[in-house]
Short mmCIF file of C-alpha atoms and ligand atoms in Angstrom, two decimals:
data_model
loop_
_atom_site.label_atom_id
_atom_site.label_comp_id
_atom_site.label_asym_id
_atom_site.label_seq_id
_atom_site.Cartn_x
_atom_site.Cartn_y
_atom_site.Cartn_z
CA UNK A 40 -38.15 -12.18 -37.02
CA UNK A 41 -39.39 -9.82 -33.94
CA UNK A 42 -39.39 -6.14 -35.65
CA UNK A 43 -36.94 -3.62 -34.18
CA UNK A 44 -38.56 -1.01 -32.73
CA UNK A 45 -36.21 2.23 -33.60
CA UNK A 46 -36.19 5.93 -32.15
CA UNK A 47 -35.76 8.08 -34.94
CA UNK A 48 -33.70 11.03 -35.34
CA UNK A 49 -34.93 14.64 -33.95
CA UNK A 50 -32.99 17.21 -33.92
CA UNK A 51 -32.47 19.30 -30.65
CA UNK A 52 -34.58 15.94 -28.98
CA UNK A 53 -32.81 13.15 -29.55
CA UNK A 54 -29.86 13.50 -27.54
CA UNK A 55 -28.14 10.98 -25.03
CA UNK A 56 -30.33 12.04 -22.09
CA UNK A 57 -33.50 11.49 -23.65
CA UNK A 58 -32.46 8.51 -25.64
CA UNK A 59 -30.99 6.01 -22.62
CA UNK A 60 -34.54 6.91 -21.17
CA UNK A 61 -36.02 5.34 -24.37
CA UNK A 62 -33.85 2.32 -24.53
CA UNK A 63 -34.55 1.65 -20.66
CA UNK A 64 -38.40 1.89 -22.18
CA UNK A 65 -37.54 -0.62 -24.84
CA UNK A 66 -36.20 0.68 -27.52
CA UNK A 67 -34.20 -1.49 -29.83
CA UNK A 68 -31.94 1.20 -31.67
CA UNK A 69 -31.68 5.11 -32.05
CA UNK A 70 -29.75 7.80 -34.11
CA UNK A 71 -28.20 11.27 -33.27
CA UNK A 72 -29.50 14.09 -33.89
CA UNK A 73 -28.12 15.00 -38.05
CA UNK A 74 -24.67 16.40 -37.87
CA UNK A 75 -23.33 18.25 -40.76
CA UNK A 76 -20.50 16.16 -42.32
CA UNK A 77 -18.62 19.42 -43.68
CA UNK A 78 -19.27 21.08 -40.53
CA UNK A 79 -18.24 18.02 -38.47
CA UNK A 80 -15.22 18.24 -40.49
CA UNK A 81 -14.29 22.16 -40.95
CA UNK A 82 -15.36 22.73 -36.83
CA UNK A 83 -12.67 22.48 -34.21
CA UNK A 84 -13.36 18.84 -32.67
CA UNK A 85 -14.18 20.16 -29.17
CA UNK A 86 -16.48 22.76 -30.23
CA UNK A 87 -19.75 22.88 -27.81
CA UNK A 88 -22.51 21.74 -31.07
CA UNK A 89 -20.52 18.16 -31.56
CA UNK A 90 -19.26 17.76 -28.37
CA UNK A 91 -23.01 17.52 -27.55
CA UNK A 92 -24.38 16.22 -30.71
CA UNK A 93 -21.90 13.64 -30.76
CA UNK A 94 -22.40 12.15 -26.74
CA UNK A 95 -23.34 9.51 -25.95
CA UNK A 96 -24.17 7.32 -23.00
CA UNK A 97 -22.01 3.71 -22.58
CA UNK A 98 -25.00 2.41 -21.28
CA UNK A 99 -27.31 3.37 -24.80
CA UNK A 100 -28.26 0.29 -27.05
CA UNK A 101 -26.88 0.69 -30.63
CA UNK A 102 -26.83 3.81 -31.74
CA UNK A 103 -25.97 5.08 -35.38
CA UNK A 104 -25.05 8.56 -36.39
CA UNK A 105 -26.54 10.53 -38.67
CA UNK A 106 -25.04 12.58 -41.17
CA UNK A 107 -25.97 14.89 -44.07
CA UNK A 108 -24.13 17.09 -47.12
CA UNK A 109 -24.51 16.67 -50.55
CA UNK A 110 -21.03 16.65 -51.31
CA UNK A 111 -19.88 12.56 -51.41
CA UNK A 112 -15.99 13.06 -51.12
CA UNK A 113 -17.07 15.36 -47.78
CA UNK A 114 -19.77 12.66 -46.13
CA UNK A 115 -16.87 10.01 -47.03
CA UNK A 116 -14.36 11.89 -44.93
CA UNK A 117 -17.05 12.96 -42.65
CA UNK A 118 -17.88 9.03 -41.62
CA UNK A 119 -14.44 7.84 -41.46
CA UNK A 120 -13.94 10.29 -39.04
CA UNK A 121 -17.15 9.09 -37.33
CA UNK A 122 -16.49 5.31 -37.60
CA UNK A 123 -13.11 5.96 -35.87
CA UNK A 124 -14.73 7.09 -32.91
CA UNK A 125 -15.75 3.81 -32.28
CA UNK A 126 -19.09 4.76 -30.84
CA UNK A 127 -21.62 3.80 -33.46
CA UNK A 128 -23.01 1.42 -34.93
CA UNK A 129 -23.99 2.07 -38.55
CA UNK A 130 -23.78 5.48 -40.27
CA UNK A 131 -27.04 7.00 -41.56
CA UNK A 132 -27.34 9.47 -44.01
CA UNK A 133 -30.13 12.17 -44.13
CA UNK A 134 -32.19 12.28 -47.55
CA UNK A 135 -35.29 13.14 -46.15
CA UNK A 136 -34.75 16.78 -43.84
CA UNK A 137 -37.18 19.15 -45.46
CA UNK A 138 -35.72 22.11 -43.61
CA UNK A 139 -34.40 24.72 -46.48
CA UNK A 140 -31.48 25.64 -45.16
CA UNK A 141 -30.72 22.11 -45.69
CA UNK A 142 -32.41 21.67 -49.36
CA UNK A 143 -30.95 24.53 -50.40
CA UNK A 144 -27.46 23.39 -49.75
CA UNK A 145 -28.73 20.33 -52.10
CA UNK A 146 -28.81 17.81 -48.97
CA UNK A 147 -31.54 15.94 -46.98
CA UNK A 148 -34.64 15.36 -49.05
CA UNK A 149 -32.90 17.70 -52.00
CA UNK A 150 -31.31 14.43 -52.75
CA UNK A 151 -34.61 12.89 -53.93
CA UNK A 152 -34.63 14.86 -56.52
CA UNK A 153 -30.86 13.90 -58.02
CA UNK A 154 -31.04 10.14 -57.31
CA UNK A 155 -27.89 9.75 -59.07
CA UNK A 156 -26.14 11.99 -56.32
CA UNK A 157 -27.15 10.17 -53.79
CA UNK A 158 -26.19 6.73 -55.33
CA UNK A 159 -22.66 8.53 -55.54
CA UNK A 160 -22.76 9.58 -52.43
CA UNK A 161 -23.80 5.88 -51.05
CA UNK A 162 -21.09 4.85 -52.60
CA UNK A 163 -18.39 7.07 -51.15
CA UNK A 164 -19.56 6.72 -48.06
CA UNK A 165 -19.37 2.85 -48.06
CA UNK A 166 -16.23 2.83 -49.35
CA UNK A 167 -15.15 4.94 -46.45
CA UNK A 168 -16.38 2.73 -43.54
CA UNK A 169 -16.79 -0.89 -42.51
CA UNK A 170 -20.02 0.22 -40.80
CA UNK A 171 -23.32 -1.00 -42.15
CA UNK A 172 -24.52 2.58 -44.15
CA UNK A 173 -27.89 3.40 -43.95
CA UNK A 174 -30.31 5.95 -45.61
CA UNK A 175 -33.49 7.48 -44.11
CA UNK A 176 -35.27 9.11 -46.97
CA UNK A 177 -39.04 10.30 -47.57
CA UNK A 178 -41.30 8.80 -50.18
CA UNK A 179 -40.34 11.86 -52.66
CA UNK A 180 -40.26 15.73 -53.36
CA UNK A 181 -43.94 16.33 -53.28
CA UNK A 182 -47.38 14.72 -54.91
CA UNK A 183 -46.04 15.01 -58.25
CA UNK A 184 -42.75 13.05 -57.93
CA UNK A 185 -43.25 10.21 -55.57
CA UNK A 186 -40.00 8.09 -56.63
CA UNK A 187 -39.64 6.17 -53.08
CA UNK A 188 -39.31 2.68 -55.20
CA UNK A 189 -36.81 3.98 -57.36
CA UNK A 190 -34.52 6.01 -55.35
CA UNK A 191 -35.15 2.85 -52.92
CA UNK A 192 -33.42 0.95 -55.55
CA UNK A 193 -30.64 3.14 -56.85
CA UNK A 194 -29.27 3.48 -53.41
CA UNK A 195 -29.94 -0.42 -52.36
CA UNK A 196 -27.54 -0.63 -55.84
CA UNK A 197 -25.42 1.71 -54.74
CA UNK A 198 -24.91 -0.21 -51.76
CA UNK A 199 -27.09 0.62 -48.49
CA UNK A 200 -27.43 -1.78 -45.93
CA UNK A 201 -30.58 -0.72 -44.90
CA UNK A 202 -33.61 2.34 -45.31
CA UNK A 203 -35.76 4.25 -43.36
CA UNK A 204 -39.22 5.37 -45.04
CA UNK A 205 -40.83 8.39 -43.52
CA UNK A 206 -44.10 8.22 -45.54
CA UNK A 207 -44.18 12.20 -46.63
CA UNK A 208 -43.07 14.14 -49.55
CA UNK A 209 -40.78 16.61 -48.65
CA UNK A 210 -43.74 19.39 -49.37
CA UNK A 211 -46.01 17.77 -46.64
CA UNK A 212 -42.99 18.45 -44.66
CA UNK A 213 -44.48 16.66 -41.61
CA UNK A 214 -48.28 17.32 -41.83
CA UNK A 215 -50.86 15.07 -43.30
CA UNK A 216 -51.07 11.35 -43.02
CA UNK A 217 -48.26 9.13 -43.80
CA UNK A 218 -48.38 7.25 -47.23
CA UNK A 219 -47.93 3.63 -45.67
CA UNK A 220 -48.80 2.22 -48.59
CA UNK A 221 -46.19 3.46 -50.75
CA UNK A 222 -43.47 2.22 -47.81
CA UNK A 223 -45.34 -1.01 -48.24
CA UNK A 224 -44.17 -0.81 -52.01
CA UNK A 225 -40.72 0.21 -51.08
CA UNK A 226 -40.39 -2.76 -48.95
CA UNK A 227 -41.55 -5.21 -51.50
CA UNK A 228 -38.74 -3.64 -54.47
CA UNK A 229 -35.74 -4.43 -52.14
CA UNK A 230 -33.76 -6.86 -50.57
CA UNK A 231 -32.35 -4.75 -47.49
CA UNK A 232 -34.19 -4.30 -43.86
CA UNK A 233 -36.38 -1.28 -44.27
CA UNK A 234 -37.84 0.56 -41.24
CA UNK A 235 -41.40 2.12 -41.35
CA UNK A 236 -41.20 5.77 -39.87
CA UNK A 237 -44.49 8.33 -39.78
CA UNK A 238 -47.53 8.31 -37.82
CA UNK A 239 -46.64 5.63 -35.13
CA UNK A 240 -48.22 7.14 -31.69
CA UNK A 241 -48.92 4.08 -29.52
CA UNK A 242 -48.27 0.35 -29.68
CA UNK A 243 -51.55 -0.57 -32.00
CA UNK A 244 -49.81 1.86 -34.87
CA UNK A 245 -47.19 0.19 -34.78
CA UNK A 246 -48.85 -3.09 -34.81
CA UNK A 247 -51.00 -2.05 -37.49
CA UNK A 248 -48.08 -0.27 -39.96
CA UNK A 249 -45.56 -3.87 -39.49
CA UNK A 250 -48.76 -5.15 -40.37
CA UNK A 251 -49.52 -2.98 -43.15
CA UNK A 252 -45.76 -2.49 -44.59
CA UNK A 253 -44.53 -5.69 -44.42
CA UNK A 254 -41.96 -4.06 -42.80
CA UNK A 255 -38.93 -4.79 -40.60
CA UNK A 256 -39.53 -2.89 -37.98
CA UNK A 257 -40.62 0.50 -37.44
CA UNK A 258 -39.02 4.24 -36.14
CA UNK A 259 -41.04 6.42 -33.52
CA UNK A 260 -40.62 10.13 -34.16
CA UNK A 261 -43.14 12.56 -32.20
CA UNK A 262 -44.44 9.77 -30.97
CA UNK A 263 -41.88 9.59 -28.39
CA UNK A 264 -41.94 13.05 -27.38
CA UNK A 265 -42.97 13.09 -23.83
CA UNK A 266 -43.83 9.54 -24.12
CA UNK A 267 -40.89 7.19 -24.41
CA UNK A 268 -43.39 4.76 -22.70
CA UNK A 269 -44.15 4.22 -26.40
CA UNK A 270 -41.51 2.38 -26.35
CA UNK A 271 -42.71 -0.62 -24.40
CA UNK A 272 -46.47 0.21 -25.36
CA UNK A 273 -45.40 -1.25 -28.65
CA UNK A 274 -44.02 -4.70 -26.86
CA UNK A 275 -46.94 -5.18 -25.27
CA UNK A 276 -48.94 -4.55 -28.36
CA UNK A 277 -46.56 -6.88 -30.30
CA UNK A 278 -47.34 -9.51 -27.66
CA UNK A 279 -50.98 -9.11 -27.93
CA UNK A 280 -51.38 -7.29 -24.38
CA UNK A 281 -53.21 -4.47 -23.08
CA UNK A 282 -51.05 -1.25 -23.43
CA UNK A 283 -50.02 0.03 -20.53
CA UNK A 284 -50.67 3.85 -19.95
CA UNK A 285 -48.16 4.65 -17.26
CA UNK A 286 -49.86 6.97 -13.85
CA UNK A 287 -48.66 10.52 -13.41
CA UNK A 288 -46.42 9.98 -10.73
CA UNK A 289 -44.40 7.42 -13.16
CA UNK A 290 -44.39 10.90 -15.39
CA UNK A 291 -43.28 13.36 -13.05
CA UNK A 292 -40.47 10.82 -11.90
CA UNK A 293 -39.42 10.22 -15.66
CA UNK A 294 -39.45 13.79 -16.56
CA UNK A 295 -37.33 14.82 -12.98
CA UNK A 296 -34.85 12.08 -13.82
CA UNK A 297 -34.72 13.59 -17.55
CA UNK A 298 -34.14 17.15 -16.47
CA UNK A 299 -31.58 16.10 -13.45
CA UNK A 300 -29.62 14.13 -16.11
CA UNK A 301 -29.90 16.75 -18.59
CA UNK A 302 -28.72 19.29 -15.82
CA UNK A 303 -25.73 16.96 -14.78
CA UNK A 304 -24.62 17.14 -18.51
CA UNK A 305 -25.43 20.90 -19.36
CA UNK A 306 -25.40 22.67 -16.48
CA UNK A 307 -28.32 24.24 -15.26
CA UNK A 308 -29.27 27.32 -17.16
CA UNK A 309 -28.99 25.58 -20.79
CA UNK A 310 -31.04 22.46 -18.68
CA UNK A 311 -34.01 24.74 -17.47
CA UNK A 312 -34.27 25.93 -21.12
CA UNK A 313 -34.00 22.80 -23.07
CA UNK A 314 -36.27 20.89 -20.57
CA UNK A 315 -39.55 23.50 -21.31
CA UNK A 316 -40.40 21.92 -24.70
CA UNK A 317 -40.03 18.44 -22.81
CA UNK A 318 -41.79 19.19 -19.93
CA UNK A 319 -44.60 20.58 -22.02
CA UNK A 320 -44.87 17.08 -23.88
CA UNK A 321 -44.60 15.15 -20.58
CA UNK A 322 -47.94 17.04 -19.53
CA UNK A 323 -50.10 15.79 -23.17
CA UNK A 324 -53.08 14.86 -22.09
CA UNK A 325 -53.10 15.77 -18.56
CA UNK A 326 -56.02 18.36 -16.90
CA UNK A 327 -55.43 22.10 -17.32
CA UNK A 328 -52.25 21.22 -19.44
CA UNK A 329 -52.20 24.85 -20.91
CA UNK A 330 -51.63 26.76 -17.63
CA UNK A 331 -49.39 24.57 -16.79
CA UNK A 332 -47.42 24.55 -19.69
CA UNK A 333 -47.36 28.92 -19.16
CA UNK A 334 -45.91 28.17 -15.29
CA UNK A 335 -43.81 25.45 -16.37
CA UNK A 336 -42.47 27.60 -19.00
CA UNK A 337 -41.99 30.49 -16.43
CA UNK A 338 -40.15 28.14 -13.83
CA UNK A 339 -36.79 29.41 -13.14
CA UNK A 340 -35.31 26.14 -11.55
CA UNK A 341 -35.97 22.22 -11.38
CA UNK A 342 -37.51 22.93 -7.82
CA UNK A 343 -40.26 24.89 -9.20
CA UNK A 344 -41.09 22.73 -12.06
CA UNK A 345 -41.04 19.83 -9.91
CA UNK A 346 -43.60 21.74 -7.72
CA UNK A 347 -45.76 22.78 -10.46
CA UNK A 348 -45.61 18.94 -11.95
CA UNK A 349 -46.61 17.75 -9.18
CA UNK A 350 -50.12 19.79 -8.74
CA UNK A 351 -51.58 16.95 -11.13
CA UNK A 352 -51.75 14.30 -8.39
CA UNK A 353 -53.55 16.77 -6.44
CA UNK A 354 -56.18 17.58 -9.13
C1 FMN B 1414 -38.35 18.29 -34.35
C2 FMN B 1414 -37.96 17.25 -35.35
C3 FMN B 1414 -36.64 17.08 -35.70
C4 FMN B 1414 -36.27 16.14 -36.67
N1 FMN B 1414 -34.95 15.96 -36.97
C5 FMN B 1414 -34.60 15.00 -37.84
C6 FMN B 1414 -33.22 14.72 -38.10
O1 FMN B 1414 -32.30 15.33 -37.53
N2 FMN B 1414 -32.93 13.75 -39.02
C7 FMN B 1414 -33.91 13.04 -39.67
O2 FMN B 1414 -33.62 12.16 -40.48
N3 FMN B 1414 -35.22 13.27 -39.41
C8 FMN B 1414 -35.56 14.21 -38.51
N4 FMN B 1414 -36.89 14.39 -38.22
C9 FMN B 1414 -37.90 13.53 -38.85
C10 FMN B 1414 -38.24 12.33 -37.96
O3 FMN B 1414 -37.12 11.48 -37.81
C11 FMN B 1414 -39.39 11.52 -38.57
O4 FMN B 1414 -39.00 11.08 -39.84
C12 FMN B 1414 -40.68 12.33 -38.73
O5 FMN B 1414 -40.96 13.09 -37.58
C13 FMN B 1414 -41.88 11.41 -39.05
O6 FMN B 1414 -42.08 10.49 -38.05
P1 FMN B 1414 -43.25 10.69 -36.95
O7 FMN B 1414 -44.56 10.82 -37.69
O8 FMN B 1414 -43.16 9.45 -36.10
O9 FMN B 1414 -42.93 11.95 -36.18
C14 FMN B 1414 -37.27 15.34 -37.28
C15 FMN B 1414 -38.60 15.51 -36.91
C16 FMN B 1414 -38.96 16.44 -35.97
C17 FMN B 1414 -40.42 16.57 -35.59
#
């Protein structure tokens, strides 16, 4: 079966601007940013944080939505709610966000830690939709207590469609290497797709961990940051082709089209601000990236940043 080749969830990245520009790239499938099910539940529908969090294009490939809590009877009510807006595709549920704010409040990769809660919680939640629930989880809390294969297993019992593996305990938060080996093992205890996430940067990583894991396809993270080319790097790679590294004006023209889109949806002033951290990642790699980054960063419109990007087909 050809691998599906997944964006994974980023917060304050991920959105629908920057996602339809990685399915035009070639991505198979992507996920929303996490939304808090009790939040998403408590918050007056129109409120700015879903309305945004929750967009999405018509034109997007398959998208799921990603929620987290720790509370089951909440994240049941929470993707009901979601599944009626008829604008996803699966509902994903966070047991791998280090962040403590989020631990604390016994969620993301808290859950680990209380496998039994999140069985419970995979339960109520598929008993709540009639869309395929999936979890993306990390391979435990820290070195101590890797229990990937087993948590794997309770919630495949409990009854997940489908996992994603980011190869980190939740103490490596997102340094160090990726444990492929241990997703390798998680693939090999269950029956249900499981995607390979951490440490896939071009199209040969990702060649190398479906090789590795044995897995079903894999999920880009930072990978994709400035680079949703990654995207059809990896088909070429899967094909057995040269990866394609695409010329600077192909960048500048991608990132313009990012921040006019992003502008369209956000108006201007929240555009020029959200674009800096993108346009900094669109410039990797480049000549004299770190002065440009500072003027970039500085640049008050998309007029001026589209000037400054396009000093690097002069240099
Ligand atoms: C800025 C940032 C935000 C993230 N937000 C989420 C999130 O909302 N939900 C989630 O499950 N994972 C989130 N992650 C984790 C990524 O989905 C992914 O598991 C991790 O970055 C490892 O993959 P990578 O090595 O390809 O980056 C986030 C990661 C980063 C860097």
């Amino acid at each position: 079966m050809t691998p599906k080749i997944t964006l994974a969830p980023m917060a304050g990245i991920t959105d629908q601007v920057f996602r339809r520009i990685c399915f035009q790239m070639g991505c198979d499938e992507a996920t929303t940013e996490m939304v808090s099910a009790q939040g998403f539940l408590t918050a007056p529908k129109d409120r700015n944080a879903y309305k945004f969090l929750l967009a999405r294009f018509p034109e997007e490939g398959p998208l799921a939505v990603q929620i987290f809590g720790s509370q089951p009877h909440f994240m049941a009510e929470a993707a009901a709610g979601l599944t009626e807006l008829g604008k996803f595709c699966a509902i994903d549920i966070n047991m791998g966000c280090p962040a403590q704010k989020v631990v604390g409040g016994q969620s993301g990769s808290a859950l680990m830690k209380d496998p039994d809660l999140a069985g419970r919680i995979v339960e109520a939640v598929k008993a709540s939709t009639l869309l395929p629930v999936t979890v993306k989880m990390r391979i435990g809390w820290n070195d101590e207590n890797k229990n990937a294969v087993s948590f794997a297993k309770t919630v495949e019992s409990a009854g997940a469609d489908g996992l994603t593996v980011h190869g980190r305990t939740r103490m490596q938060q997102y340094a160090g290497k990726a444990d492929w080996d241990m997703i390798g093992q998680v693939k090999a205890a269950v029956r249900i797709p499981v995607i390979a996430n951490g440490d896939i940067v071009d199209g040969s990583s990702a060649v190398s961990c479906l090789h590795f894991t044995g897995c079903d396809g894999v999920a880009v993270g930072r990978g994709a940051l400035g680079n949703p080319w990654i995207f059809s790097r990896i088909r070429q790679a899967l094909r057995g082709e040269e990866e394609r590294l695409p010329p600077v004006s192909e960048i500048i023209e991608t990132a313009m089209a990012h921040a006019r889109e992003m502008e369209k949806w956000k108006g201007e002033k929240s555009a020029v601000l959200e674009m800096r951290k993108h346009f900094a990642w669109y410039v990797t790699g480049q000549r004299g990236v770190a002065k440009m980054r500072t003027r970039l960063n500085l640049a008050k419109n998309f007029q001026e940043a589209e000037e400054i990007l396009r000093l690097l087909e002069v240099e």
